[in-house]
mmCIF file of C-alpha atoms in Angstrom:
data_model
loop_
_atom_site.group_PDB
_atom_site.id
_atom_site.type_symbol
_atom_site.label_atom_id
_atom_site.label_comp_id
_atom_site.label_asym_id
_atom_site.label_seq_id
_atom_site.Cartn_x
_atom_site.Cartn_y
_atom_site.Cartn_z
ATOM 1 C CA UNK A 895 229.248 63.415 72.463
ATOM 2 C CA UNK A 896 229.466 61.560 69.172
ATOM 3 C CA UNK A 897 231.898 59.961 66.755
ATOM 4 C CA UNK A 898 235.256 61.640 67.438
ATOM 5 C CA UNK A 899 238.086 62.023 64.877
ATOM 6 C CA UNK A 900 241.393 63.061 66.392
ATOM 7 C CA UNK A 901 244.739 64.003 64.799
ATOM 8 C CA UNK A 902 246.545 63.392 68.090
ATOM 9 C CA UNK A 903 248.470 60.199 68.703
ATOM 10 C CA UNK A 904 248.655 60.566 72.496
ATOM 11 C CA UNK A 905 246.945 57.688 74.304
ATOM 12 C CA UNK A 906 246.315 59.900 77.332
ATOM 13 C CA UNK A 907 244.313 62.318 75.210
ATOM 14 C CA UNK A 908 242.359 59.487 73.613
ATOM 15 C CA UNK A 909 241.612 58.104 77.081
ATOM 16 C CA UNK A 910 240.261 61.492 78.120
ATOM 17 C CA UNK A 911 238.092 61.648 75.022
ATOM 18 C CA UNK A 912 236.758 58.188 75.773
ATOM 19 C CA UNK A 913 236.143 59.037 79.416
ATOM 20 C CA UNK A 914 234.068 62.007 78.297
ATOM 21 C CA UNK A 915 232.311 60.151 75.503
ATOM 22 C CA UNK A 916 231.397 57.186 77.685
ATOM 23 C CA UNK A 917 229.037 59.465 79.585
ATOM 24 C CA UNK A 918 226.983 60.057 76.426
ATOM 25 C CA UNK A 919 224.615 57.774 74.561
ATOM 26 C CA UNK A 920 226.413 58.136 71.196
ATOM 27 C CA UNK A 921 229.042 56.058 69.446
ATOM 28 C CA UNK A 922 232.694 56.973 70.021
ATOM 29 C CA UNK A 923 235.554 56.488 67.584
ATOM 30 C CA UNK A 924 239.064 57.929 67.321
ATOM 31 C CA UNK A 925 240.708 58.003 63.872
ATOM 32 C CA UNK A 926 244.407 58.898 63.824
ATOM 33 C CA UNK A 927 245.959 60.801 60.916
ATOM 34 C CA UNK A 928 244.958 63.737 58.779
ATOM 35 C CA UNK A 929 241.453 65.083 58.775
ATOM 36 C CA UNK A 930 240.995 64.962 55.026
ATOM 37 C CA UNK A 931 241.674 61.250 54.864
ATOM 38 C CA UNK A 932 238.737 59.003 54.258
ATOM 39 C CA UNK A 933 237.282 57.177 57.233
ATOM 40 C CA UNK A 934 238.766 53.750 57.581
ATOM 41 C CA UNK A 935 236.127 51.438 58.974
ATOM 42 C CA UNK A 936 238.779 48.887 59.847
ATOM 43 C CA UNK A 937 239.698 51.039 62.827
ATOM 44 C CA UNK A 938 236.223 50.464 64.206
ATOM 45 C CA UNK A 939 236.779 46.735 64.212
ATOM 46 C CA UNK A 940 240.271 46.993 65.693
ATOM 47 C CA UNK A 941 239.223 49.343 68.468
ATOM 48 C CA UNK A 942 238.038 47.275 71.483
ATOM 49 C CA UNK A 943 236.317 50.298 73.045
ATOM 50 C CA UNK A 944 233.659 50.277 70.307
ATOM 51 C CA UNK A 945 232.200 46.965 71.428
ATOM 52 C CA UNK A 946 228.515 47.150 72.488
ATOM 53 C CA UNK A 947 228.057 50.590 70.928
ATOM 54 C CA UNK A 948 225.234 50.100 68.434
ATOM 55 C CA UNK A 949 223.689 53.408 67.376
ATOM 56 C CA UNK A 950 223.010 54.090 63.690
ATOM 57 C CA UNK A 951 222.710 57.875 63.752
ATOM 58 C CA UNK A 952 225.573 59.881 65.156
ATOM 59 C CA UNK A 953 227.799 62.850 64.414
ATOM 60 C CA UNK A 954 231.464 63.367 63.659
ATOM 61 C CA UNK A 955 233.548 65.705 65.800
ATOM 62 C CA UNK A 956 236.766 66.786 64.000
ATOM 63 C CA UNK A 957 239.595 68.135 66.124
ATOM 64 C CA UNK A 958 241.901 70.742 64.639
ATOM 65 C CA UNK A 959 245.595 69.985 64.110
ATOM 66 C CA UNK A 960 246.783 71.704 67.294
ATOM 67 C CA UNK A 961 247.764 69.428 70.113
ATOM 68 C CA UNK A 962 247.912 72.215 72.668
ATOM 69 C CA UNK A 963 244.381 73.372 71.862
ATOM 70 C CA UNK A 964 243.116 69.832 72.049
ATOM 71 C CA UNK A 965 244.852 69.268 75.371
ATOM 72 C CA UNK A 966 243.582 72.545 76.776
ATOM 73 C CA UNK A 967 240.036 71.826 75.736
ATOM 74 C CA UNK A 968 240.144 68.293 77.024
ATOM 75 C CA UNK A 969 241.441 69.565 80.349
ATOM 76 C CA UNK A 970 238.538 72.001 80.672
ATOM 77 C CA UNK A 971 236.101 69.289 81.705
ATOM 78 C CA UNK A 972 235.471 70.882 85.075
ATOM 79 C CA UNK A 973 233.972 74.070 83.659
ATOM 80 C CA UNK A 974 231.541 72.043 81.522
ATOM 81 C CA UNK A 975 233.052 73.173 78.181
ATOM 82 C CA UNK A 976 233.061 69.568 77.036
ATOM 83 C CA UNK A 977 229.290 69.995 76.667
ATOM 84 C CA UNK A 978 229.891 72.550 73.920
ATOM 85 C CA UNK A 979 231.813 70.227 71.582
ATOM 86 C CA UNK A 980 231.678 71.574 68.019
ATOM 87 C CA UNK A 981 231.335 75.211 69.067
ATOM 88 C CA UNK A 982 234.834 76.354 70.091
ATOM 89 C CA UNK A 983 237.657 74.333 68.552
ATOM 90 C CA UNK A 984 235.624 71.712 66.720
ATOM 91 C CA UNK A 985 233.466 71.378 63.608
ATOM 92 C CA UNK A 986 230.477 69.005 63.433
ATOM 93 C CA UNK A 987 229.485 67.187 60.228
ATOM 94 C CA UNK A 988 227.061 64.465 59.277
ATOM 95 C CA UNK A 989 228.639 61.029 59.206
ATOM 96 C CA UNK A 990 226.214 59.827 56.533
ATOM 97 C CA UNK A 991 227.623 62.342 54.004
ATOM 98 C CA UNK A 992 231.374 61.684 53.786
ATOM 99 C CA UNK A 993 231.800 63.860 50.670
ATOM 100 C CA UNK A 994 231.148 66.947 52.786
ATOM 101 C CA UNK A 995 234.266 66.467 54.866
ATOM 102 C CA UNK A 996 236.256 69.775 54.819
ATOM 103 C CA UNK A 997 239.523 70.404 53.005
ATOM 104 C CA UNK A 998 241.797 72.593 55.106
ATOM 105 C CA UNK A 999 243.528 74.051 51.994
ATOM 106 C CA UNK A 1000 240.271 75.579 50.832
ATOM 107 C CA UNK A 1001 240.045 79.316 51.641
ATOM 108 C CA UNK A 1002 236.280 79.134 51.513
ATOM 109 C CA UNK A 1003 236.460 76.586 54.263
ATOM 110 C CA UNK A 1004 238.665 78.921 56.321
ATOM 111 C CA UNK A 1005 236.259 81.857 55.866
ATOM 112 C CA UNK A 1006 233.363 79.593 56.693
ATOM 113 C CA UNK A 1007 235.290 78.395 59.678
ATOM 114 C CA UNK A 1008 235.956 81.962 60.820
ATOM 115 C CA UNK A 1009 232.319 82.880 60.371
ATOM 116 C CA UNK A 1010 231.314 79.799 62.216
ATOM 117 C CA UNK A 1011 233.816 80.607 64.936
ATOM 118 C CA UNK A 1012 232.337 84.098 65.239
ATOM 119 C CA UNK A 1013 228.884 82.623 65.335
ATOM 120 C CA UNK A 1014 230.103 80.156 67.859
ATOM 121 C CA UNK A 1015 231.602 82.933 69.959
ATOM 122 C CA UNK A 1016 228.319 84.823 69.791
ATOM 123 C CA UNK A 1017 226.514 81.667 70.687
ATOM 124 C CA UNK A 1018 228.948 81.157 73.526
ATOM 125 C CA UNK A 1019 228.342 84.680 74.757
ATOM 126 C CA UNK A 1020 224.622 84.132 74.485
ATOM 127 C CA UNK A 1021 225.013 80.863 76.267
ATOM 128 C CA UNK A 1022 227.116 82.516 78.935
ATOM 129 C CA UNK A 1023 224.458 85.189 79.326
ATOM 130 C CA UNK A 1024 221.837 82.498 79.445
ATOM 131 C CA UNK A 1025 223.938 80.641 81.974
ATOM 132 C CA UNK A 1026 224.277 83.805 84.039
ATOM 133 C CA UNK A 1027 220.546 84.367 83.789
ATOM 134 C CA UNK A 1028 219.993 80.757 84.714
ATOM 135 C CA UNK A 1029 222.380 81.146 87.626
ATOM 136 C CA UNK A 1030 220.523 84.270 88.726
ATOM 137 C CA UNK A 1031 217.250 82.432 88.332
ATOM 138 C CA UNK A 1032 218.705 79.533 90.262
ATOM 139 C CA UNK A 1033 219.867 81.917 92.970
ATOM 140 C CA UNK A 1034 216.420 83.503 93.047
ATOM 141 C CA UNK A 1035 214.873 80.065 93.151
ATOM 142 C CA UNK A 1036 217.256 79.098 95.925
ATOM 143 C CA UNK A 1037 216.337 82.260 97.813
ATOM 144 C CA UNK A 1038 212.675 81.514 97.246
ATOM 145 C CA UNK A 1039 213.250 77.962 98.357
ATOM 146 C CA UNK A 1040 215.090 79.215 101.425
ATOM 147 C CA UNK A 1041 212.235 81.610 102.145
ATOM 148 C CA UNK A 1042 209.766 78.800 101.618
ATOM 149 C CA UNK A 1043 211.840 76.587 103.877
ATOM 150 C CA UNK A 1044 211.944 79.340 106.489
ATOM 151 C CA UNK A 1045 208.196 79.793 106.145
ATOM 152 C CA UNK A 1046 207.732 76.058 106.404
ATOM 153 C CA UNK A 1047 209.987 75.993 109.457
ATOM 154 C CA UNK A 1048 208.009 78.861 110.978
ATOM 155 C CA UNK A 1049 204.791 77.048 110.176
ATOM 156 C CA UNK A 1050 206.197 73.888 111.679
ATOM 157 C CA UNK A 1051 207.283 75.823 114.770
ATOM 158 C CA UNK A 1052 203.836 77.390 115.003
ATOM 159 C CA UNK A 1053 202.252 73.986 114.589
ATOM 160 C CA UNK A 1054 204.561 72.592 117.244
ATOM 161 C CA UNK A 1055 203.681 75.480 119.559
ATOM 162 C CA UNK A 1056 199.998 74.913 118.884
ATOM 163 C CA UNK A 1057 200.443 71.228 119.541
ATOM 164 C CA UNK A 1058 202.310 72.006 122.756
ATOM 165 C CA UNK A 1059 199.556 74.412 123.796
ATOM 166 C CA UNK A 1060 196.944 71.798 122.990
ATOM 167 C CA UNK A 1061 198.904 69.238 124.951
ATOM 168 C CA UNK A 1062 199.188 71.647 127.887
ATOM 169 C CA UNK A 1063 195.469 72.375 127.678
ATOM 170 C CA UNK A 1064 194.729 68.650 127.553
ATOM 171 C CA UNK A 1065 197.063 68.074 130.501
ATOM 172 C CA UNK A 1066 195.296 70.824 132.455
ATOM 173 C CA UNK A 1067 191.938 69.285 131.637
ATOM 174 C CA UNK A 1068 193.219 65.885 132.673
ATOM 175 C CA UNK A 1069 194.539 67.358 135.924
ATOM 176 C CA UNK A 1070 191.184 69.038 136.560
ATOM 177 C CA UNK A 1071 189.399 65.783 135.837
ATOM 178 C CA UNK A 1072 191.760 63.957 138.167
ATOM 179 C CA UNK A 1073 191.161 66.558 140.880
ATOM 180 C CA UNK A 1074 187.412 66.236 140.394
ATOM 181 C CA UNK A 1075 187.696 62.475 140.567
ATOM 182 C CA UNK A 1076 189.782 62.760 143.733
ATOM 183 C CA UNK A 1077 187.202 65.107 145.253
ATOM 184 C CA UNK A 1078 184.426 62.709 144.302
ATOM 185 C CA UNK A 1079 186.391 59.848 145.809
ATOM 186 C CA UNK A 1080 186.933 61.856 148.991
ATOM 187 C CA UNK A 1081 183.223 62.678 149.152
ATOM 188 C CA UNK A 1082 182.374 59.035 148.612
ATOM 189 C CA UNK A 1083 184.811 58.056 151.348
ATOM 190 C CA UNK A 1084 183.270 60.627 153.687
ATOM 191 C CA UNK A 1085 179.796 59.348 152.863
ATOM 192 C CA UNK A 1086 180.957 55.806 153.478
ATOM 193 C CA UNK A 1087 182.478 56.855 156.794
ATOM 194 C CA UNK A 1088 179.239 58.600 157.761
ATOM 195 C CA UNK A 1089 177.258 55.533 156.774
ATOM 196 C CA UNK A 1090 179.614 53.373 158.801
ATOM 197 C CA UNK A 1091 179.233 55.698 161.778
ATOM 198 C CA UNK A 1092 175.450 55.600 161.408
ATOM 199 C CA UNK A 1093 175.561 51.834 161.179
ATOM 200 C CA UNK A 1094 177.745 51.707 164.282
ATOM 201 C CA UNK A 1095 175.323 53.999 166.112
ATOM 202 C CA UNK A 1096 172.409 51.854 164.994
ATOM 203 C CA UNK A 1097 174.261 48.768 166.140
ATOM 204 C CA UNK A 1098 174.975 50.421 169.487
ATOM 205 C CA UNK A 1099 171.317 51.407 169.806
ATOM 206 C CA UNK A 1100 170.276 47.887 168.924
ATOM 207 C CA UNK A 1101 172.704 46.541 171.494
ATOM 208 C CA UNK A 1102 171.340 48.949 174.089
ATOM 209 C CA UNK A 1103 167.794 47.933 173.191
ATOM 210 C CA UNK A 1104 168.779 44.297 173.444
ATOM 211 C CA UNK A 1105 170.382 44.968 176.813
ATOM 212 C CA UNK A 1106 167.248 46.787 177.959
ATOM 213 C CA UNK A 1107 165.120 43.929 176.710
ATOM 214 C CA UNK A 1108 167.366 41.490 178.510
ATOM 215 C CA UNK A 1109 167.115 43.582 181.660
ATOM 216 C CA UNK A 1110 163.344 43.727 181.276
ATOM 217 C CA UNK A 1111 163.256 40.001 180.719
ATOM 218 C CA UNK A 1112 165.412 39.506 183.785
ATOM 219 C CA UNK A 1113 163.130 41.805 185.776
ATOM 220 C CA UNK A 1114 160.114 39.951 184.471
ATOM 221 C CA UNK A 1115 161.751 36.673 185.378
ATOM 222 C CA UNK A 1116 162.573 38.039 188.802
ATOM 223 C CA UNK A 1117 159.002 39.270 189.181
ATOM 224 C CA UNK A 1118 157.729 35.919 188.019
ATOM 225 C CA UNK A 1119 160.050 34.220 190.460
ATOM 226 C CA UNK A 1120 158.879 36.547 193.211
ATOM 227 C CA UNK A 1121 155.280 35.913 192.231
ATOM 228 C CA UNK A 1122 155.965 32.200 192.211
ATOM 229 C CA UNK A 1123 157.665 32.505 195.575
ATOM 230 C CA UNK A 1124 154.731 34.537 196.870
ATOM 231 C CA UNK A 1125 152.331 31.985 195.456
ATOM 232 C CA UNK A 1126 154.378 29.226 197.035
ATOM 233 C CA UNK A 1127 154.411 31.127 200.313
ATOM 234 C CA UNK A 1128 150.672 31.682 200.043
ATOM 235 C CA UNK A 1129 150.179 28.031 199.264
ATOM 236 C CA UNK A 1130 152.413 27.106 202.172
ATOM 237 C CA UNK A 1131 150.501 29.495 204.409
ATOM 238 C CA UNK A 1132 147.208 28.079 203.172
ATOM 239 C CA UNK A 1133 148.490 24.567 203.743
ATOM 240 C CA UNK A 1134 149.743 25.565 207.183
ATOM 241 C CA UNK A 1135 146.392 27.185 207.992
ATOM 242 C CA UNK A 1136 144.559 24.165 206.702
ATOM 243 C CA UNK A 1137 146.752 21.930 208.792
ATOM 244 C CA UNK A 1138 146.327 24.250 211.763
ATOM 245 C CA UNK A 1139 142.566 24.219 211.240
ATOM 246 C CA UNK A 1140 142.643 20.480 211.025
ATOM 247 C CA UNK A 1141 144.716 20.194 214.170
ATOM 248 C CA UNK A 1142 142.395 22.636 215.935
ATOM 249 C CA UNK A 1143 139.445 20.606 214.892
ATOM 250 C CA UNK A 1144 141.104 17.452 216.038
ATOM 251 C CA UNK A 1145 142.106 19.082 219.303
ATOM 252 C CA UNK A 1146 138.606 20.379 219.745
ATOM 253 C CA UNK A 1147 137.197 16.983 219.023
ATOM 254 C CA UNK A 1148 139.626 15.471 221.492
ATOM 255 C CA UNK A 1149 138.679 18.060 224.021
ATOM 256 C CA UNK A 1150 135.007 17.415 223.382
ATOM 257 C CA UNK A 1151 135.594 13.715 223.612
ATOM 258 C CA UNK A 1152 137.478 14.134 226.883
ATOM 259 C CA UNK A 1153 134.750 16.348 228.256
ATOM 260 C CA UNK A 1154 132.124 13.918 227.283
ATOM 261 C CA UNK A 1155 134.135 11.143 228.883
ATOM 262 C CA UNK A 1156 134.564 13.186 232.004
ATOM 263 C CA UNK A 1157 130.913 13.977 232.052
ATOM 264 C CA UNK A 1158 130.014 10.368 231.625
ATOM 265 C CA UNK A 1159 132.461 9.403 234.304
ATOM 266 C CA UNK A 1160 131.003 11.928 236.670
ATOM 267 C CA UNK A 1161 127.614 10.676 235.969
ATOM 268 C CA UNK A 1162 128.664 7.189 236.652
ATOM 269 C CA UNK A 1163 130.311 8.040 239.864
ATOM 270 C CA UNK A 1164 127.385 10.071 240.939
#
């Protein structure tokens, strides 16, 4: 959009022009009155909507003196015709050259306007064709994008399936490892049990050996006691024999002494 000159006095139409022009980067101005009048720069100062619009180079858009056409064109914002300002109902001129403003009473201007309108119509047709081609291209691009998205989705699904398969494979490996570990643990437990049993058997054998040794010691002690008793008995017997021998000797001596006494007595008596 650019500098806009309007012959319409309706505020609603001016508001629509401003609402459209605000979206552009160019300066906006509405001049009321006839088109062939000179531009009154006082309107720029009086118009509060021109504040903070500081662009030196801009264009003039001149509306034709038909309110209905202006209204219709302003109401066609939705089909993007406001982008084609200066091609259907409007004529664009350079603001820096005010002497080139058109005079509507000039037939040359009308023929030029008709030619320009024809050119504009051709341009519009070309633009429509281009738009159709662009739409077709956009549709093709959308289809391609959809296909790409589908391919990407398929790839993602394949990747997810591969990941799931890998996860399953890893889980299987982990399960196998766990089973192997459990088997190893069971084997270790069995070995430990066997070792414990062997230790118990060894302990039992040691206990039996100790018992046998104790029995042997007891037998030896008994034998020693018996030997001691036998020795004591032998000693007692020896002592008894010695005493008996002594008593026999004494008795014999007594007997001898008595005999000698008897013999002596007999001799004396005889």
